[in-house]
Coordinates of C-alpha atoms in Angstrom, one line a residue:
Chain I
M280 CA -23.0 26.6 43.5
S281 CA -24.9 27.0 40.4
D282 CA -28.3 28.9 40.5
P283 CA -30.7 28.1 43.0
I284 CA -33.3 25.7 41.8
L285 CA -36.3 27.2 44.1
V286 CA -36.5 30.9 45.1
L287 CA -39.2 32.2 47.2
S288 CA -39.2 35.9 47.7
G289 CA -41.6 37.5 50.0
V290 CA -44.1 34.7 49.6
S291 CA -47.3 35.4 52.0
K292 CA -50.5 33.8 52.2
T293 CA -53.5 35.1 54.0
Y294 CA -56.8 33.1 54.2
K295 CA -60.1 34.7 53.4
N296 CA -60.9 34.6 57.0
G297 CA -57.7 36.7 57.7
F298 CA -55.2 34.0 58.9
E299 CA -51.8 34.7 57.7
A300 CA -50.4 31.0 57.1
L301 CA -47.2 32.6 55.6
K302 CA -45.6 35.7 56.3
S303 CA -43.3 37.3 53.8
V304 CA -41.0 34.0 53.3
D305 CA -37.8 34.2 51.5
L306 CA -36.1 31.2 50.7
S307 CA -33.6 30.0 48.3
I308 CA -32.8 26.3 47.6
R309 CA -29.6 25.0 46.0
R310 CA -29.5 22.4 43.3
G311 CA -28.9 19.1 44.6
E312 CA -29.4 19.8 48.3
I313 CA -31.5 18.1 50.8
F314 CA -33.4 20.8 52.7
A315 CA -35.4 20.0 55.9
L316 CA -38.4 22.3 56.9
L317 CA -39.0 21.8 60.6
G318 CA -42.1 23.2 62.4
P319 CA -44.7 22.5 64.6
N320 CA -48.2 21.7 63.4
G321 CA -49.9 24.5 61.8
A322 CA -46.4 26.4 61.2
G323 CA -47.2 26.6 57.5
K324 CA -44.9 23.6 56.3
T325 CA -47.6 22.0 53.8
T326 CA -49.0 25.7 52.9
L327 CA -45.4 26.6 51.6
I328 CA -45.1 23.5 49.8
S329 CA -48.7 23.8 48.3
A330 CA -48.0 27.5 47.2
V331 CA -45.0 26.3 45.2
C332 CA -46.8 23.4 43.6
G333 CA -49.5 25.4 42.6
I334 CA -52.3 23.7 45.0
V335 CA -52.9 27.0 46.8
S336 CA -53.0 30.4 45.6
F337 CA -50.6 32.7 47.5
T338 CA -51.3 36.4 48.2
G339 CA -47.8 38.1 48.0
G340 CA -44.4 37.7 46.4
T341 CA -43.1 35.4 43.8
I342 CA -41.7 32.0 43.5
T343 CA -39.3 30.7 40.6
V344 CA -38.7 27.2 40.0
G345 CA -35.6 26.5 37.8
G346 CA -36.1 30.1 36.7
H347 CA -39.7 29.9 35.8
D348 CA -42.3 31.9 37.6
N349 CA -44.8 29.4 39.1
R350 CA -47.6 31.6 38.0
R351 CA -46.8 33.2 34.7
D352 CA -44.9 29.9 33.7
Y353 CA -46.4 27.6 35.5
K354 CA -46.1 24.5 33.1
A355 CA -42.5 24.8 33.1
A356 CA -42.4 25.1 36.7
R357 CA -44.5 22.4 37.8
A358 CA -42.9 19.9 35.3
M359 CA -39.9 20.1 37.4
I360 CA -41.5 19.1 40.6
G361 CA -42.7 15.9 42.1
L362 CA -44.8 16.2 45.2
V363 CA -45.4 13.6 47.8
P364 CA -48.1 14.6 50.0
Q365 CA -48.7 14.1 53.6
E366 CA -52.0 12.4 53.5
L367 CA -52.2 9.0 51.9
T368 CA -54.4 10.2 49.1
T369 CA -54.5 7.6 46.4
D370 CA -56.9 6.1 44.3
A371 CA -58.4 2.9 45.2
F372 CA -59.4 0.8 42.5
E373 CA -56.4 1.4 40.0
T374 CA -53.2 -0.7 39.9
V375 CA -49.8 0.4 41.0
W376 CA -48.6 0.2 37.5
D377 CA -51.5 2.3 36.1
T378 CA -51.4 5.0 38.8
V379 CA -47.7 5.6 38.6
S380 CA -47.9 5.7 34.8
F381 CA -50.8 8.2 34.7
T382 CA -48.7 10.6 36.9
R383 CA -46.0 10.2 34.4
G384 CA -48.5 11.3 31.6
L385 CA -50.1 14.0 33.5
F386 CA -46.5 15.6 33.9
G387 CA -46.5 15.7 30.1
K388 CA -43.9 12.9 29.8
S389 CA -44.3 10.3 27.1
R390 CA -44.9 6.6 28.2
D391 CA -41.6 5.0 29.1
D392 CA -42.3 1.6 30.7
A393 CA -38.5 1.4 31.7
V394 CA -38.8 4.5 33.8
V395 CA -41.8 3.3 35.6
E396 CA -40.4 0.0 36.0
R397 CA -37.0 1.4 37.5
V398 CA -39.2 3.7 40.0
L399 CA -41.3 0.7 41.1
R400 CA -38.2 -1.6 41.7
D401 CA -36.1 1.2 43.4
L402 CA -39.1 1.4 45.8
S403 CA -39.8 -2.4 46.4
L404 CA -43.1 -2.0 44.7
W405 CA -42.1 -4.2 41.6
E406 CA -44.1 -7.2 42.9
K407 CA -47.0 -5.3 43.7
K408 CA -47.3 -3.6 40.2
D409 CA -50.5 -5.3 39.4
S410 CA -52.1 -5.2 42.8
K411 CA -55.1 -2.6 43.5
I412 CA -53.8 0.2 45.5
M413 CA -56.7 -0.4 48.2
T414 CA -55.3 -4.1 49.0
L415 CA -51.8 -2.4 49.8
S416 CA -50.9 -1.4 53.7
G417 CA -50.4 2.0 54.6
G418 CA -46.3 1.9 54.2
M419 CA -46.8 0.4 50.7
K420 CA -49.5 3.3 49.7
R421 CA -46.8 5.8 51.1
R422 CA -44.5 4.2 48.7
V423 CA -46.8 4.3 45.7
L424 CA -47.2 7.9 46.5
I425 CA -43.6 8.4 46.4
A426 CA -43.4 6.2 43.1
K427 CA -45.9 8.8 41.5
A428 CA -44.0 11.7 42.4
L429 CA -40.8 10.4 40.7
A430 CA -42.6 9.0 37.7
H431 CA -41.8 12.0 35.7
E432 CA -38.3 12.1 36.8
P433 CA -38.6 15.7 38.5
E434 CA -35.7 17.5 39.4
L435 CA -37.2 19.0 42.6
L436 CA -39.1 16.6 44.9
F437 CA -41.0 17.4 47.8
L438 CA -41.8 15.3 50.7
D439 CA -44.3 16.3 53.0
E440 CA -43.8 14.6 56.3
P441 CA -42.9 11.3 54.1
T442 CA -42.6 9.2 57.2
A443 CA -45.4 10.1 59.3
G444 CA -47.0 7.0 60.9
V445 CA -44.4 4.9 59.0
D446 CA -42.6 2.1 61.1
V447 CA -39.1 2.3 61.9
A448 CA -37.7 -0.1 59.1
L449 CA -39.7 1.6 56.4
R450 CA -38.4 4.9 57.7
R451 CA -34.7 3.7 57.2
D452 CA -35.6 2.6 53.6
M453 CA -37.1 5.9 53.0
W454 CA -34.1 7.6 53.9
E455 CA -32.0 5.1 51.7
V456 CA -34.3 6.2 48.6
V457 CA -33.8 9.8 49.4
R458 CA -30.1 9.5 49.8
R459 CA -29.9 7.4 46.3
L460 CA -32.1 10.2 44.7
R461 CA -29.7 13.0 46.0
E462 CA -26.7 11.0 44.6
N463 CA -28.7 11.2 41.1
G464 CA -28.9 15.0 41.6
T465 CA -32.5 15.3 42.4
T466 CA -33.1 18.2 45.0
I467 CA -35.3 17.4 47.9
I468 CA -37.1 19.3 50.2
L469 CA -38.6 17.6 53.1
T470 CA -41.0 18.7 56.0
T471 CA -40.9 16.7 59.2
H472 CA -41.8 16.4 62.6
Y473 CA -38.9 14.1 63.3
I474 CA -36.1 16.0 64.1
E475 CA -33.7 12.9 63.7
E476 CA -34.9 12.8 60.2
A477 CA -33.7 16.1 59.4
E478 CA -30.4 15.4 61.7
E479 CA -29.8 12.3 59.8
M480 CA -30.5 13.5 56.1
A481 CA -30.6 17.0 55.8
D482 CA -27.9 19.4 54.4
R483 CA -29.6 22.6 55.6
V484 CA -32.5 23.0 57.8
G485 CA -34.9 25.7 57.9
V486 CA -37.2 26.2 61.0
I487 CA -40.8 27.7 60.3
A488 CA -43.3 28.6 62.9
R489 CA -46.4 30.7 62.9
G490 CA -46.0 31.2 59.0
E491 CA -42.7 32.8 59.4
L492 CA -39.1 31.5 58.3
L493 CA -37.2 31.6 61.6
L494 CA -33.9 30.4 60.5
V495 CA -32.1 28.7 57.6
E496 CA -28.8 27.2 58.5
E497 CA -26.6 24.7 57.4
K498 CA -27.3 21.7 59.4
A499 CA -23.6 21.0 60.8
R500 CA -23.1 24.6 61.5
L501 CA -26.3 25.0 63.2
M502 CA -25.4 21.9 65.5
E503 CA -21.9 23.3 66.0
K504 CA -23.3 27.0 66.7
L505 CA -25.9 25.9 69.1
G506 CA -24.3 22.7 70.0
H507 CA -23.2 22.0 73.5
K508 CA -22.6 18.9 75.6
E509 CA -23.7 17.8 78.8
L510 CA -21.9 15.5 81.2
I511 CA -24.1 13.7 83.2
L512 CA -22.7 12.0 86.6
T513 CA -24.5 9.5 88.6
L514 CA -23.2 9.4 92.2
D515 CA -22.9 6.6 94.5
A516 CA -24.5 8.8 97.5
P517 CA -26.7 11.6 97.1
L518 CA -25.4 15.0 98.2
S519 CA -27.5 17.3 100.2
S520 CA -25.7 20.1 98.6
L521 CA -22.6 20.9 96.2
P522 CA -19.3 21.0 98.2
P523 CA -17.9 24.7 98.3
A524 CA -14.9 23.7 96.2
L525 CA -17.1 23.0 93.2
A526 CA -19.8 25.8 93.8
D527 CA -18.6 28.1 91.2
R528 CA -18.4 25.5 88.1
G529 CA -21.5 25.9 86.9
L530 CA -22.7 22.4 88.1
Q531 CA -26.2 21.5 88.5
L532 CA -27.2 19.2 91.4
A533 CA -30.6 17.4 90.6
A534 CA -33.3 17.6 93.0
D535 CA -32.6 14.0 94.5
G536 CA -28.9 15.0 94.9
A537 CA -27.8 11.9 93.2
T538 CA -27.2 13.3 89.6
L539 CA -24.6 16.2 88.7
V540 CA -24.9 17.7 85.4
H541 CA -21.8 19.5 83.9
T542 CA -22.7 21.7 80.6
Y543 CA -19.7 22.4 78.4
D544 CA -18.9 23.7 75.0
T545 CA -17.6 21.1 72.6
N546 CA -15.8 23.7 70.5
A547 CA -14.2 25.3 73.7
P548 CA -10.4 24.6 74.1
R549 CA -10.8 23.1 77.4
T550 CA -13.8 21.3 78.2
G551 CA -13.0 21.0 82.2
I552 CA -13.9 17.5 82.4
A553 CA -10.5 16.3 83.6
T554 CA -10.2 18.8 86.3
L555 CA -14.1 18.2 87.4
V556 CA -13.3 14.3 87.7
G557 CA -10.1 15.2 89.7
D558 CA -11.8 17.6 92.1
L559 CA -14.7 15.2 92.7
A560 CA -12.1 12.6 93.5
R561 CA -10.6 15.0 95.9
E562 CA -13.9 15.8 97.9
G563 CA -14.4 12.2 98.1
I564 CA -17.6 12.0 95.7
R565 CA -17.6 8.7 94.1
I566 CA -19.1 8.3 90.5
R567 CA -21.2 5.2 89.8
D568 CA -21.8 6.1 86.2
L569 CA -21.4 8.8 83.6
E570 CA -23.0 9.7 80.6
T571 CA -22.6 12.5 77.8
R572 CA -25.4 14.0 75.7
Q573 CA -25.2 16.2 72.6
S574 CA -27.9 18.6 72.3
S575 CA -29.9 17.6 69.3
L576 CA -31.6 19.7 66.8
E577 CA -34.7 19.0 68.7
D578 CA -33.5 21.0 71.6
I579 CA -32.4 23.6 69.4
F580 CA -35.7 23.7 67.6
V581 CA -37.7 23.6 70.6
G582 CA -35.4 26.4 72.0
L583 CA -36.1 28.5 68.9
V584 CA -39.8 28.1 68.5
A585 CA -40.2 28.8 72.4
D586 CA -37.9 32.0 72.0
K587 CA -40.1 33.2 69.3
N588 CA -43.1 32.5 71.0
Q589 CA -42.2 34.2 74.1
P590 CA -42.7 37.9 73.2
A591 CA -46.2 37.3 71.4
E592 CA -47.3 35.4 74.6
E593 CA -46.4 38.5 76.8
A594 CA -48.1 41.1 74.2
R595 CA -51.3 39.2 74.6
P596 CA -53.6 41.2 76.8
Chain K
M291 CA -50.2 21.7 24.9
N292 CA -49.7 19.0 27.3
L293 CA -51.3 16.2 25.1
A294 CA -49.8 13.5 27.2
A295 CA -51.8 14.8 30.3
V296 CA -54.9 14.8 28.2
W297 CA -54.6 11.5 27.2
A298 CA -53.5 10.1 30.7
I299 CA -56.8 11.6 32.1
Y300 CA -59.0 10.4 29.2
V301 CA -57.5 6.9 29.7
F302 CA -57.9 7.0 33.3
E303 CA -61.5 7.8 33.3
M304 CA -62.2 5.4 30.3
N305 CA -60.6 2.7 32.7
R306 CA -62.8 3.9 35.5
W307 CA -65.8 3.2 33.3
R308 CA -64.5 -0.1 32.2
R309 CA -64.5 -1.2 35.7
T310 CA -67.9 -0.5 36.3
I311 CA -69.1 -1.5 32.6
L312 CA -72.0 -3.4 34.1
Q313 CA -73.9 -0.3 35.7
S314 CA -72.6 2.1 33.1
I315 CA -74.0 0.3 30.1
V316 CA -76.2 -2.5 31.1
S317 CA -78.3 -0.7 33.6
P318 CA -79.5 2.1 30.9
V319 CA -79.8 -0.5 28.4
I320 CA -82.3 -2.3 30.5
S321 CA -84.1 0.9 31.7
T322 CA -84.4 2.0 28.2
S323 CA -85.8 -1.8 26.9
L324 CA -88.5 -1.3 29.8
Y325 CA -89.3 2.2 28.4
F326 CA -89.8 0.4 25.1
V327 CA -91.7 -2.5 26.3
V328 CA -94.1 -0.5 28.3
F329 CA -94.7 2.7 26.4
G330 CA -93.6 1.5 22.9
A331 CA -95.4 -2.0 23.0
A332 CA -97.9 -2.3 25.6
I333 CA -99.2 1.3 25.7
G334 CA -97.9 2.5 22.5
S335 CA -100.0 -0.1 20.4
R336 CA -103.1 2.0 21.4
I337 CA -101.6 5.3 20.9
P338 CA -102.1 6.6 17.2
E339 CA -99.1 7.9 14.9
V340 CA -97.8 10.8 16.3
E341 CA -96.4 13.3 13.7
G342 CA -96.5 10.4 11.0
V343 CA -94.4 8.1 13.0
S344 CA -95.4 5.1 15.4
Y345 CA -95.4 6.0 18.8
G346 CA -92.8 3.4 19.5
A347 CA -90.4 5.1 17.1
F348 CA -91.5 8.6 18.0
I349 CA -89.9 8.2 21.6
V350 CA -86.5 6.7 20.4
P351 CA -84.9 10.1 20.1
G352 CA -86.3 11.4 23.2
L353 CA -85.1 8.2 25.2
V354 CA -81.7 8.4 23.5
M355 CA -81.6 12.1 24.9
L356 CA -82.6 11.1 28.2
S357 CA -80.1 8.7 28.8
L358 CA -77.4 10.9 27.3
L359 CA -78.3 13.6 29.7
Q360 CA -78.3 11.5 32.7
Q361 CA -75.3 9.8 31.8
S362 CA -73.3 12.7 30.8
L363 CA -74.1 14.4 34.0
S364 CA -73.4 11.6 36.4
N365 CA -70.2 10.6 34.7
A366 CA -68.6 13.7 34.2
S367 CA -69.8 15.0 37.7
F368 CA -68.6 12.0 39.4
G369 CA -65.3 12.1 37.6
I370 CA -64.0 15.4 38.9
Y371 CA -66.0 15.0 42.1
F372 CA -64.5 11.8 43.4
P373 CA -60.6 13.2 43.2
R374 CA -62.0 16.2 45.3
F375 CA -63.5 13.8 47.8
S376 CA -60.7 11.4 47.9
G377 CA -57.9 14.0 47.9
T378 CA -56.2 12.8 44.8
I379 CA -57.1 16.4 43.0
Y380 CA -53.8 17.5 44.6
E381 CA -52.2 15.9 41.6
I382 CA -54.3 17.5 39.1
L383 CA -53.8 20.8 40.5
S384 CA -49.8 20.6 40.9
A385 CA -49.6 19.2 37.4
P386 CA -48.2 21.0 34.4
V387 CA -51.8 21.2 33.0
S388 CA -54.1 24.1 31.8
P389 CA -57.6 24.2 32.7
F390 CA -58.5 23.6 29.0
E391 CA -56.3 20.3 29.1
I392 CA -58.2 19.2 32.4
V393 CA -61.5 19.6 31.0
A394 CA -60.6 18.1 27.7
G395 CA -59.7 14.9 29.6
Y396 CA -62.6 14.7 31.8
V397 CA -65.4 16.0 29.6
G398 CA -63.9 14.3 26.5
A399 CA -63.9 11.0 28.4
A400 CA -67.4 11.4 29.9
A401 CA -68.8 12.6 26.3
T402 CA -67.2 9.6 24.7
K403 CA -68.9 7.3 27.2
S404 CA -72.3 9.1 26.4
V405 CA -72.0 8.8 22.9
I406 CA -71.2 5.1 23.1
L407 CA -74.1 4.7 25.5
G408 CA -76.1 6.6 22.9
A409 CA -75.3 4.4 20.2
I410 CA -76.0 1.3 22.3
I411 CA -79.3 2.5 22.9
L412 CA -79.9 3.1 19.6
L413 CA -79.2 -0.2 18.7
T414 CA -81.3 -1.5 21.4
A415 CA -84.1 0.4 20.1
A416 CA -83.9 -1.1 16.5
L417 CA -84.6 -4.3 18.2
F418 CA -87.8 -3.0 19.0
V419 CA -89.0 -0.7 16.5
D420 CA -88.2 -0.1 12.7
L421 CA -85.8 3.0 13.1
R422 CA -85.0 5.2 10.0
I423 CA -82.7 8.1 10.3
Q424 CA -83.1 10.8 7.7
H425 CA -80.3 12.9 8.7
P426 CA -77.4 10.6 10.4
L427 CA -75.0 13.4 10.2
V428 CA -77.1 15.8 11.8
M429 CA -78.0 13.1 14.3
L430 CA -74.3 12.4 14.9
L431 CA -73.9 16.2 15.5
F432 CA -76.4 16.5 18.3
L433 CA -75.2 13.6 19.9
V434 CA -71.7 14.9 20.2
L435 CA -72.9 18.3 21.1
T436 CA -75.3 17.2 23.7
A437 CA -72.8 14.7 25.3
V438 CA -70.0 17.4 25.4
T439 CA -72.3 20.2 26.8
F440 CA -74.0 18.1 29.5
S441 CA -70.6 16.6 30.3
M442 CA -69.5 19.9 30.8
F443 CA -72.5 20.9 32.7
G444 CA -71.8 17.8 34.8
F445 CA -68.2 18.9 35.3
V446 CA -69.3 22.1 36.9
I447 CA -71.6 20.1 39.2
G448 CA -68.7 17.9 40.3
I449 CA -66.8 21.0 41.3
W450 CA -69.9 22.7 42.8
A451 CA -71.1 19.7 44.9
D452 CA -69.8 19.2 48.5
G453 CA -71.3 15.9 49.1
F454 CA -72.6 13.0 47.3
E455 CA -76.1 14.1 47.8
K456 CA -75.8 17.3 45.9
L457 CA -74.1 15.2 43.2
Q458 CA -77.7 13.6 42.5
L459 CA -79.5 16.6 43.4
V460 CA -79.4 18.5 39.8
P461 CA -79.8 15.5 37.9
L462 CA -82.5 14.2 40.0
L463 CA -84.6 17.6 40.6
I464 CA -83.6 19.5 37.6
V465 CA -82.6 17.6 34.5
T466 CA -84.7 14.6 34.9
P467 CA -87.9 16.4 35.0
L468 CA -87.1 18.8 32.2
A469 CA -86.2 16.3 30.0
F470 CA -89.4 14.3 30.8
L471 CA -91.4 17.6 30.3
G472 CA -89.2 18.5 27.4
G473 CA -91.2 16.0 25.1
A474 CA -89.0 12.9 25.5
F475 CA -92.7 11.2 25.4
Y476 CA -94.6 13.4 23.4
S477 CA -94.8 16.3 20.9
I478 CA -95.3 19.5 22.9
R479 CA -97.7 20.4 19.9
M480 CA -100.0 18.1 22.1
L481 CA -100.3 20.3 24.6
P482 CA -102.6 23.4 25.2
E483 CA -100.9 26.7 23.8
F484 CA -100.3 28.1 27.0
W485 CA -98.3 25.1 28.0
Q486 CA -96.5 25.0 24.7
D487 CA -95.2 28.4 25.4
V488 CA -93.9 27.5 28.8
S489 CA -92.3 24.6 27.3
L490 CA -89.9 26.7 25.1
L491 CA -88.5 27.9 28.3
N492 CA -87.2 24.4 28.7
P493 CA -83.8 24.0 27.1
V494 CA -84.2 20.4 27.0
V495 CA -87.0 20.8 24.5
Y496 CA -84.6 22.3 21.9
L497 CA -82.3 19.2 22.2
I498 CA -84.8 16.6 21.9
S499 CA -86.6 18.4 19.0
G500 CA -83.6 18.7 17.1
F501 CA -82.4 15.2 17.7
R502 CA -85.9 14.1 16.6
W503 CA -85.6 16.2 13.5
S504 CA -82.6 14.3 12.4
F505 CA -84.6 10.9 12.6
F506 CA -87.9 12.1 11.2
G507 CA -87.3 15.4 9.2
Q508 CA -89.8 17.1 11.5
A509 CA -89.8 18.3 14.9
D510 CA -91.5 20.9 17.3
V511 CA -89.1 23.7 16.7
S512 CA -86.9 24.3 13.9
V513 CA -83.4 22.5 13.6
T514 CA -81.9 25.8 13.5
T515 CA -83.2 27.1 16.5
S516 CA -82.5 23.7 18.1
L517 CA -78.7 23.9 17.1
V518 CA -78.4 27.5 18.0
M519 CA -79.8 26.7 21.4
T520 CA -77.4 23.8 21.9
F521 CA -74.5 26.0 21.1
V522 CA -75.8 28.6 23.5
F523 CA -75.8 26.1 26.3
L524 CA -72.5 24.7 25.4
G525 CA -71.3 28.2 25.6
L526 CA -72.8 28.9 29.0
C527 CA -71.3 25.8 30.5
L528 CA -67.8 26.7 28.8
A529 CA -68.1 30.1 30.5
A530 CA -69.0 28.5 34.0
V531 CA -65.8 26.3 33.5
V532 CA -63.7 29.0 32.6
A533 CA -64.9 31.2 35.6
I534 CA -64.1 28.3 37.8
F535 CA -60.7 28.0 36.8
R536 CA -60.0 31.8 36.9
T537 CA -61.0 31.8 40.2
G538 CA -59.9 28.6 41.7
W539 CA -63.4 28.3 43.2
R540 CA -63.7 25.3 45.2
L541 CA -60.4 24.0 43.7
K542 CA -57.7 26.2 45.5
S543 CA -58.1 28.0 48.7

């Protein structure tokens, strides 16, 4: 891999009222990857992005974008970045074409109608190019914000909750756009509440909570490492308790007695499913239905954030 | 130097102005015309000449200044306040633009509008009174300097304001009274001596006086003093803008 496009070292941000929004964050983003930053509300996702883009000042550490310090050499650093903010903050009276061209100019690029046209077409905004922004739907406004961020052909694109409040069809479209951008070599950092978004698109995932970056991992490895599967068996007749022969299998019997859950490691040499099914048949337990469930990033995420919160809760007087 | 950005902001602001051309141009022209009708024709015909010029002509520089101050302030303050209010300021803050470039774009556009407006008001005035300008270049200099200074002042107000009413506060409570008391409609030499001295504390006196000198070759204070004072205000506003960007005051948390 070539040199990282974005490096944060020891970045911290303490607001005047003493609130620590970022606690010494170290992060290195590779060129061309899609990085998903996951975290609950108020975790510091937006603050982190804003610090990189120059919208908030940070109190400690350094940030370099493509090797340029984002404070000393802010022009070179910012010229590489496109930002799609979380809020739908657009002008109202400008046309789509004007607002996208405006951003291109603002980022120091000379006028190039072909680029603006391509960006608008890619985002299905071409037909709306002469419409005033205030006449557009929320989803269209979101596209306009993305178009603005892409107007100066950035190498690094931040998408702050790009699909919050966006319907399913538009979300799929958005993912498609992100994939296409990645194919063109754009590095993408997105923050999201939707775990499925990270799961669907990211190469790597970072989890942030309370201003601390808890974990950065290849998505696949993360899923693998923490991944386990559950086999859920719906029984024909409820059991009052597990038969003694099955007692030490780690099976869980639901409260209503009608569901058995068998948890297994997908990477283990033996999953134990075949034996289990045989044993159940031998005990005369009939299965009506079965289902397997892969633990999702969400489970992993909730686990991580909860673990992290535990000591803090206890420490509280 | 990110000239593309300066140009982008400038064009954006000028477009905003074009969309509201009616209130930007027509309303100041109408109100100025009303001043001429009331003070120039109706009352002015009963007022003897002031400092050797007819009252109608005498008030022209003051009226132009009055509109110039008001429009520079409201244009520039709204121009930067609105993105802060709507949130689109994120784009300016995250763009590779220096504070100087941001100010050049916003203040340049606001000053341009004011100068155009000043010219229109002068033309309107020429319809009502016989207008002679003795020092056109000096007049232009004062017009541009005042437009730039007060646009910069407006920019500071637009950053300071945290609500629409505050945006109106300074123009309404400070600048308009100062302009009226600064000799827009009278020569401060007509005042008792004490009030003449008090008037000299009013910065607007120097602007109007210098501007009036460029028309008639005479004024309340010397043109050099006026010019120096105008540069002092320009310097003060510049210092305020520099301080704002140094500290990120009201722009960055």
